[in-house]
Amino acid sequence: MPTAVRSHAKINLGLYIGAPRPDGFHALTTVYQTLEMYDVVTVTARPAAATALRLTSNDSRVPTDSRNTAWKMVALALDELGITAEVEIAIDKRLPVQGGLGAGSANAVAALVGLESELGIAQNSGASSPELGTWDSWSSRRLQIAAQVGSDVPLFLIGGTILGLDRGQEVYPLPDLEPVWCVVAMPETGVSTPRAFADWDALCAAEGLTQQASADKLKELSRAYASAFAGAIPEGRQGAGSSGVLPEGEDLAGPHESALVRTGISSWIQNDFERVVFPQHPSLAEIKRLLWASDTPEAALHASLSGSGSALFGLYRTCGDAEAACERLRPAGIRSHLTRTLPRSAYWREMLLQEGH
Ligand code: C5P
């Protein structure tokens, strides 16, 4: 029986970019946050004499060959495990294919989780095998494989609230923020990530940002995140309770101040990509303004471009405030999606939709 896996989206709660490095990448300091919204990735796998992969999708824009991140992830994992298998991957795109939400990267991790389930490789199986070694050693090898597939793939092997460093592939779990309502705006505008990085490089050159100054800035920002989160989640104040989930429809900030405000991060986080993407696409800056609605009772706790865009998001205290944001976007013809942030425990508990084995 096939294994169906939820493949959740992410946003960035602040994204700071360094000067271009000699290897062509950029050092980053960011906090990733997973969302409830998801695609579904279904995997069928059985050991075979030779490896054969097949990938299908309901969305014609999804590549169905080795260019697909899910394909790459499964091929690398089988190689690493020394297993040959026939594998079918079906990607059911429920979310529009949209930059900035990490959808393709999440699909890669969902495909790996599906493959592991189909091959009987599971954290709680307690088993170690010649291919796998112990679960702990496999768990760190799969983080390495994920980093080979893409810079924002490893975060989906952690889930919840995550500090991202280096190229964004070096990931550390942070204390989870209790869930808040989130509106994701999905403009028609496409943003090219390579172009955004190239524009960033030009800005760094114009401002004379040196490697050393940029490394110092990023280090200082990771310390600021770490210290904000260190005191952020006092015992017994997890608004979502130990399960990380509130009853359907409840206003998530509840009687408590939102953790976003409590950590203090909502007062200073920003996404450096906005500095190069907004001048290119002024309509995106206007969408951020609509999401934010500052100085109104329904104002967002935070609003920003996600990654290099073009998706933007706003975070809200109440479901009503989030719905009001969707209403503000509608007359402008901007599609939006109402969702919530997803803590780590719920991310893993709800990941398997249907277990094959
Ligand atoms: O790692 P990934 O394949 O997602 O990166 C795609 C491209 O984005 C890279 O080739 C690089 O040009 C750019 N990138 C970057 N710095 C990062 C992440 C990505 O310059 N931290």
Coordinates of C-alpha atoms and ligand atoms in Angstrom, one line a residue:
M1 CA 0.0 0.0 0.0
P2 CA 1.3 3.5 -0.8
T3 CA 2.5 5.9 1.9
A4 CA 0.9 9.4 1.7
V5 CA 2.9 12.2 3.4
R6 CA 2.0 15.9 4.2
S7 CA 4.5 18.3 2.7
H8 CA 4.2 21.6 4.6
A9 CA 5.2 25.1 3.5
K10 CA 7.6 27.4 5.4
I11 CA 8.0 31.1 5.9
N12 CA 11.0 33.1 7.1
L13 CA 10.8 35.1 10.3
G14 CA 13.5 37.5 9.3
L15 CA 16.2 36.7 6.7
Y16 CA 19.6 38.3 6.7
I17 CA 22.0 37.9 3.8
G18 CA 25.8 38.3 3.8
A19 CA 28.1 39.5 1.1
P20 CA 28.7 37.0 -1.8
R21 CA 31.1 34.2 -1.0
P22 CA 33.8 32.8 -3.3
D23 CA 31.8 29.5 -3.6
G24 CA 28.9 31.5 -5.2
F25 CA 26.6 31.1 -2.2
H26 CA 25.7 33.7 0.5
A27 CA 25.9 33.2 4.2
L28 CA 22.5 33.6 5.8
T29 CA 20.9 34.1 9.3
T30 CA 17.2 33.2 9.2
V31 CA 14.5 31.7 11.3
Y32 CA 12.3 29.3 9.4
Q33 CA 8.7 28.5 10.6
T34 CA 6.6 25.7 9.2
L35 CA 2.9 26.3 8.3
E36 CA -0.1 24.0 8.4
M37 CA -0.7 24.4 4.6
Y38 CA 0.6 21.4 2.6
D39 CA 0.9 19.4 -0.6
V40 CA 0.6 15.6 -0.5
V41 CA 3.4 13.4 -1.6
T42 CA 2.6 9.7 -2.1
V43 CA 5.4 7.1 -2.3
T44 CA 5.2 3.4 -3.3
A45 CA 8.5 1.5 -3.1
R46 CA 9.7 -2.1 -3.2
P47 CA 13.2 -3.5 -3.3
A48 CA 14.2 -4.6 -6.8
A49 CA 17.2 -5.8 -8.8
A50 CA 17.8 -2.3 -10.1
T51 CA 16.6 1.2 -9.1
A52 CA 13.9 2.7 -11.2
L53 CA 12.1 6.0 -10.3
R54 CA 8.9 7.3 -11.7
L55 CA 7.4 10.7 -10.7
T56 CA 4.0 12.1 -11.6
S57 CA 2.1 15.3 -10.5
N58 CA -1.3 16.8 -11.0
D59 CA 0.5 20.1 -11.8
S60 CA 2.1 20.3 -15.3
R61 CA 4.7 22.8 -14.0
V62 CA 6.3 20.2 -11.7
P63 CA 9.3 18.5 -13.4
T64 CA 8.9 14.7 -13.5
D65 CA 12.5 13.7 -13.9
S66 CA 15.9 14.0 -12.1
R67 CA 15.5 17.8 -12.0
N68 CA 12.8 17.3 -9.3
T69 CA 14.0 17.7 -5.8
A70 CA 11.9 14.8 -4.6
W71 CA 13.5 12.6 -7.3
K72 CA 17.0 13.8 -6.3
M73 CA 16.4 13.1 -2.6
V74 CA 15.1 9.6 -3.2
A75 CA 18.0 8.7 -5.6
L76 CA 20.6 10.0 -3.1
A77 CA 19.0 8.2 -0.2
L78 CA 18.9 4.9 -2.0
D79 CA 22.5 5.3 -3.0
E80 CA 23.5 6.1 0.6
L81 CA 21.6 3.1 1.9
G82 CA 23.0 0.8 -0.8
I83 CA 19.5 -0.3 -1.6
T84 CA 18.0 -0.7 -5.1
A85 CA 14.3 -0.3 -5.4
E86 CA 11.4 0.6 -7.8
V87 CA 9.9 3.8 -6.5
E88 CA 6.8 5.7 -7.6
I89 CA 6.4 9.3 -6.3
A90 CA 3.1 11.2 -6.9
I91 CA 3.1 14.9 -6.0
D92 CA -0.4 16.3 -5.4
K93 CA 0.1 20.1 -5.6
R94 CA -2.7 21.6 -3.4
L95 CA -0.8 24.9 -3.0
P96 CA 0.0 27.0 -6.0
V97 CA 3.6 26.5 -7.1
Q98 CA 4.9 29.7 -5.5
G99 CA 8.4 31.0 -4.7
G100 CA 9.4 31.7 -1.1
L101 CA 7.4 28.9 0.6
G102 CA 10.0 26.1 0.2
A103 CA 7.3 23.9 -1.5
G104 CA 9.8 22.0 -3.7
S105 CA 12.2 21.5 -0.8
A106 CA 9.4 20.2 1.5
N107 CA 8.3 17.8 -1.3
A108 CA 11.9 16.3 -1.2
V109 CA 11.7 15.6 2.5
A110 CA 8.1 14.2 2.3
A111 CA 9.4 11.8 -0.5
L112 CA 12.2 10.7 1.8
V113 CA 9.8 10.1 4.8
G114 CA 7.5 8.2 2.4
L115 CA 10.5 6.1 1.2
E116 CA 11.6 5.3 4.7
S117 CA 8.1 4.2 5.7
E118 CA 7.8 2.0 2.6
L119 CA 11.2 0.4 3.3
G120 CA 10.4 -0.1 7.0
I121 CA 13.0 2.5 8.1
A122 CA 11.5 4.3 11.1
Q123 CA 12.8 6.2 14.1
N124 CA 10.6 4.2 16.5
S125 CA 11.3 0.8 15.0
G126 CA 14.4 0.7 17.2
A127 CA 16.1 -1.5 14.6
S128 CA 19.5 -0.9 13.3
S129 CA 20.6 -2.6 10.0
P130 CA 23.7 -2.9 8.0
E131 CA 22.4 -0.3 5.5
L132 CA 21.0 2.1 8.0
G133 CA 23.4 1.7 11.0
T134 CA 21.6 3.2 14.0
W135 CA 18.7 5.6 13.5
D136 CA 21.0 8.4 15.0
S137 CA 23.6 7.9 12.4
W138 CA 21.0 7.7 9.5
S139 CA 19.3 10.8 10.9
S140 CA 22.5 12.9 10.6
R141 CA 23.4 11.4 7.1
R142 CA 19.9 12.3 5.8
L143 CA 20.5 15.9 7.0
Q144 CA 23.7 15.9 4.8
I145 CA 21.8 14.4 1.8
A146 CA 19.1 17.1 2.2
A147 CA 21.7 19.8 2.1
Q148 CA 23.0 18.4 -1.2
V149 CA 19.6 18.6 -2.7
G150 CA 19.1 22.3 -1.7
S151 CA 19.8 24.9 0.9
D152 CA 16.3 25.0 2.3
V153 CA 15.7 21.3 2.3
P154 CA 17.2 20.3 5.8
L155 CA 14.8 22.6 7.7
F156 CA 12.0 20.2 6.7
L157 CA 13.8 17.4 8.6
I158 CA 13.4 19.5 11.8
G159 CA 10.0 21.3 11.5
G160 CA 8.5 23.9 13.8
T161 CA 10.7 27.0 14.5
I162 CA 14.2 26.6 13.2
L163 CA 17.4 28.7 13.1
G164 CA 19.1 28.5 9.7
L165 CA 22.7 29.4 9.2
D166 CA 25.5 29.2 6.6
R167 CA 23.8 28.7 3.2
G168 CA 20.5 28.1 5.2
Q169 CA 21.2 24.4 5.3
E170 CA 22.7 24.4 8.7
V171 CA 19.7 24.0 10.9
Y172 CA 19.0 24.1 14.7
P173 CA 15.6 23.6 16.4
L174 CA 14.5 26.6 18.4
P175 CA 11.8 26.5 21.1
D176 CA 8.5 26.4 19.3
L177 CA 6.5 29.6 19.0
E178 CA 2.9 28.9 19.9
P179 CA 0.7 28.9 16.8
V180 CA -0.5 32.1 15.3
W181 CA -2.9 32.7 12.4
C182 CA -1.1 33.3 9.1
V183 CA -2.3 34.8 5.8
V184 CA -0.1 33.9 2.8
A185 CA -0.5 36.2 -0.2
M186 CA 0.3 34.7 -3.6
P187 CA 0.8 37.4 -6.2
E188 CA 1.0 36.5 -9.9
T189 CA 4.4 38.3 -10.1
G190 CA 7.3 35.9 -10.4
V191 CA 10.6 36.7 -8.6
S192 CA 13.8 35.2 -9.9
T193 CA 16.0 34.1 -6.9
P194 CA 19.3 34.2 -8.9
R195 CA 18.4 37.8 -10.0
A196 CA 17.5 38.8 -6.4
F197 CA 20.9 37.5 -5.2
A198 CA 22.7 39.3 -8.1
D199 CA 20.9 42.5 -7.2
W200 CA 21.9 41.9 -3.5
D201 CA 25.6 41.5 -4.7
A202 CA 25.3 44.9 -6.5
L203 CA 23.9 46.5 -3.4
C204 CA 26.7 45.0 -1.2
A205 CA 29.3 46.4 -3.7
A206 CA 27.6 49.8 -3.7
E207 CA 27.5 49.9 0.1
G208 CA 31.1 48.5 0.4
L209 CA 30.0 45.6 2.6
T210 CA 33.1 43.5 3.3
Q211 CA 33.2 39.8 4.0
Q212 CA 34.3 40.5 7.5
A213 CA 31.7 43.1 8.2
S214 CA 28.9 40.9 6.8
A215 CA 30.2 37.8 8.8
D216 CA 30.1 40.0 12.0
K217 CA 26.6 41.2 11.2
L218 CA 25.3 37.7 10.7
K219 CA 26.9 36.4 13.9
E220 CA 25.4 39.2 15.9
L221 CA 22.0 38.5 14.5
S222 CA 22.2 34.8 15.3
R223 CA 23.1 35.8 18.9
A224 CA 20.1 38.2 18.9
Y225 CA 17.8 35.3 17.8
A226 CA 19.3 32.9 20.4
S227 CA 19.0 35.3 23.3
A228 CA 15.4 36.3 22.3
F229 CA 14.4 32.6 22.2
A230 CA 16.3 31.6 25.3
G231 CA 13.9 33.4 27.6
A232 CA 10.9 33.3 25.3
I233 CA 9.0 30.3 26.3
P234 CA 8.7 30.0 30.1
E235 CA 7.5 26.7 31.5
G236 CA 3.7 26.3 31.5
R237 CA 3.1 29.3 29.2
Q238 CA 3.0 27.4 26.0
G239 CA -0.4 28.8 24.8
A240 CA -0.9 25.7 22.6
G241 CA -0.4 23.2 25.5
S242 CA 1.9 20.3 25.4
S243 CA 0.4 19.0 22.2
G244 CA 1.2 22.2 20.3
V245 CA -2.3 22.3 18.9
L246 CA -5.3 24.4 19.9
P247 CA -8.9 23.4 19.2
E248 CA -10.1 24.3 15.7
G249 CA -11.1 27.9 15.3
E250 CA -9.7 29.1 18.6
D251 CA -7.9 32.5 18.6
L252 CA -4.4 31.3 19.0
A253 CA -2.8 34.1 20.9
G254 CA -5.5 33.6 23.5
P255 CA -5.2 35.5 26.8
H256 CA -1.4 35.4 26.4
E257 CA 0.7 37.8 24.5
S258 CA 1.9 36.2 21.3
A259 CA 5.3 34.6 21.6
L260 CA 6.3 36.6 18.6
V261 CA 5.9 39.7 20.7
R262 CA 7.2 38.1 23.9
T263 CA 10.4 37.1 22.3
G264 CA 10.7 40.7 21.1
I265 CA 11.7 39.4 17.6
S266 CA 8.6 41.0 15.9
S267 CA 10.0 44.4 16.7
W268 CA 13.3 44.0 14.8
I269 CA 13.2 41.1 12.3
Q270 CA 13.3 41.9 8.6
N271 CA 14.0 40.2 5.3
D272 CA 17.0 41.7 3.4
F273 CA 15.5 40.4 0.1
E274 CA 12.9 43.2 0.4
R275 CA 15.6 45.8 -0.2
V276 CA 16.2 44.4 -3.7
V277 CA 12.9 42.8 -4.6
F278 CA 10.5 45.6 -3.7
P279 CA 12.3 48.2 -5.9
Q280 CA 11.9 45.7 -8.8
H281 CA 8.3 44.8 -8.0
P282 CA 6.6 47.8 -6.2
S283 CA 3.3 45.9 -6.2
L284 CA 4.8 43.4 -3.6
A285 CA 5.6 46.3 -1.2
E286 CA 1.9 47.4 -1.6
I287 CA 0.7 43.8 -0.7
K288 CA 2.9 43.9 2.4
R289 CA 1.2 47.2 3.4
L290 CA -2.2 45.6 2.9
L291 CA -1.2 42.5 5.0
W292 CA 0.2 44.7 7.8
A293 CA -2.6 47.3 8.1
S294 CA -0.6 49.0 10.8
D295 CA -2.4 51.5 13.0
T296 CA -5.7 49.6 12.7
P297 CA -7.2 47.2 15.3
E298 CA -6.7 44.3 13.0
A299 CA -3.0 45.0 12.4
A300 CA -0.6 42.1 11.8
L301 CA 2.0 41.1 14.4
H302 CA 4.4 40.9 11.6
A303 CA 4.3 41.0 7.7
S304 CA 7.0 40.3 5.3
L305 CA 8.2 38.8 2.0
S306 CA 9.0 35.1 2.5
G307 CA 12.4 34.0 1.2
S308 CA 13.0 35.9 -2.1
G309 CA 9.2 35.8 -2.8
S310 CA 7.0 36.3 -4.5
A311 CA 4.9 34.9 -1.6
L312 CA 4.3 37.3 1.3
F313 CA 2.7 36.6 4.7
G314 CA 1.1 38.3 7.6
L315 CA 0.8 36.9 11.2
Y316 CA -2.3 37.7 13.3
R317 CA -3.5 37.4 16.9
T318 CA -7.0 36.3 15.9
C319 CA -8.8 34.4 13.1
G320 CA -10.9 37.5 12.6
D321 CA -7.8 39.7 12.0
A322 CA -6.5 37.2 9.5
E323 CA -9.8 37.0 7.7
A324 CA -9.9 40.8 7.5
A325 CA -6.4 40.7 5.8
C326 CA -7.8 38.3 3.2
E327 CA -10.7 40.7 2.6
R328 CA -8.2 43.6 2.1
L329 CA -6.4 41.5 -0.5
R330 CA -9.5 40.4 -2.4
P331 CA -10.4 43.7 -4.2
A332 CA -6.7 44.0 -5.3
G333 CA -7.2 40.6 -7.1
I334 CA -4.5 39.0 -4.9
R335 CA -5.0 35.3 -4.0
S336 CA -4.5 34.5 -0.4
H337 CA -4.5 31.4 1.8
L338 CA -5.5 31.4 5.5
T339 CA -3.4 29.0 7.6
R340 CA -1.6 28.7 10.9
T341 CA 2.0 28.3 12.0
L342 CA 2.7 24.6 12.8
P343 CA 4.8 23.6 15.9
R344 CA 7.3 20.8 15.6
S345 CA 5.3 18.2 17.6
A346 CA 2.3 18.7 15.4
Y347 CA 4.5 18.7 12.2
W348 CA 5.7 15.2 13.0
R349 CA 2.5 13.8 14.5
E350 CA 0.4 14.8 11.4
M351 CA 3.0 14.1 8.7
L352 CA 1.9 10.6 7.7
L353 CA -1.5 10.8 6.1
Q354 CA -1.6 7.1 5.2
E355 CA 1.0 4.5 6.2
G356 CA 1.8 1.8 3.7
H357 CA 3.6 -0.6 6.0
Ligands
C5P1 O1 21.0 25.5 -2.5 P1 20.0 25.9 -3.6 O2 20.0 24.9 -4.8 O3 18.7 26.0 -3.0 O4 20.5 27.3 -4.2 C1 20.1 27.7 -5.5 C2 20.9 28.9 -5.8 O5 20.6 30.0 -5.0 C3 22.4 28.7 -5.7 O6 23.0 28.2 -6.8 C4 23.0 30.1 -5.4 O7 23.2 30.8 -6.5 C5 21.8 30.8 -4.6 N1 22.0 30.7 -3.2 C6 22.9 31.6 -2.6 N2 23.1 31.6 -1.2 C7 22.3 30.7 -0.5 C8 21.4 29.9 -1.0 C9 21.2 29.9 -2.4 O8 23.6 32.3 -3.3 N3 22.5 30.8 0.9

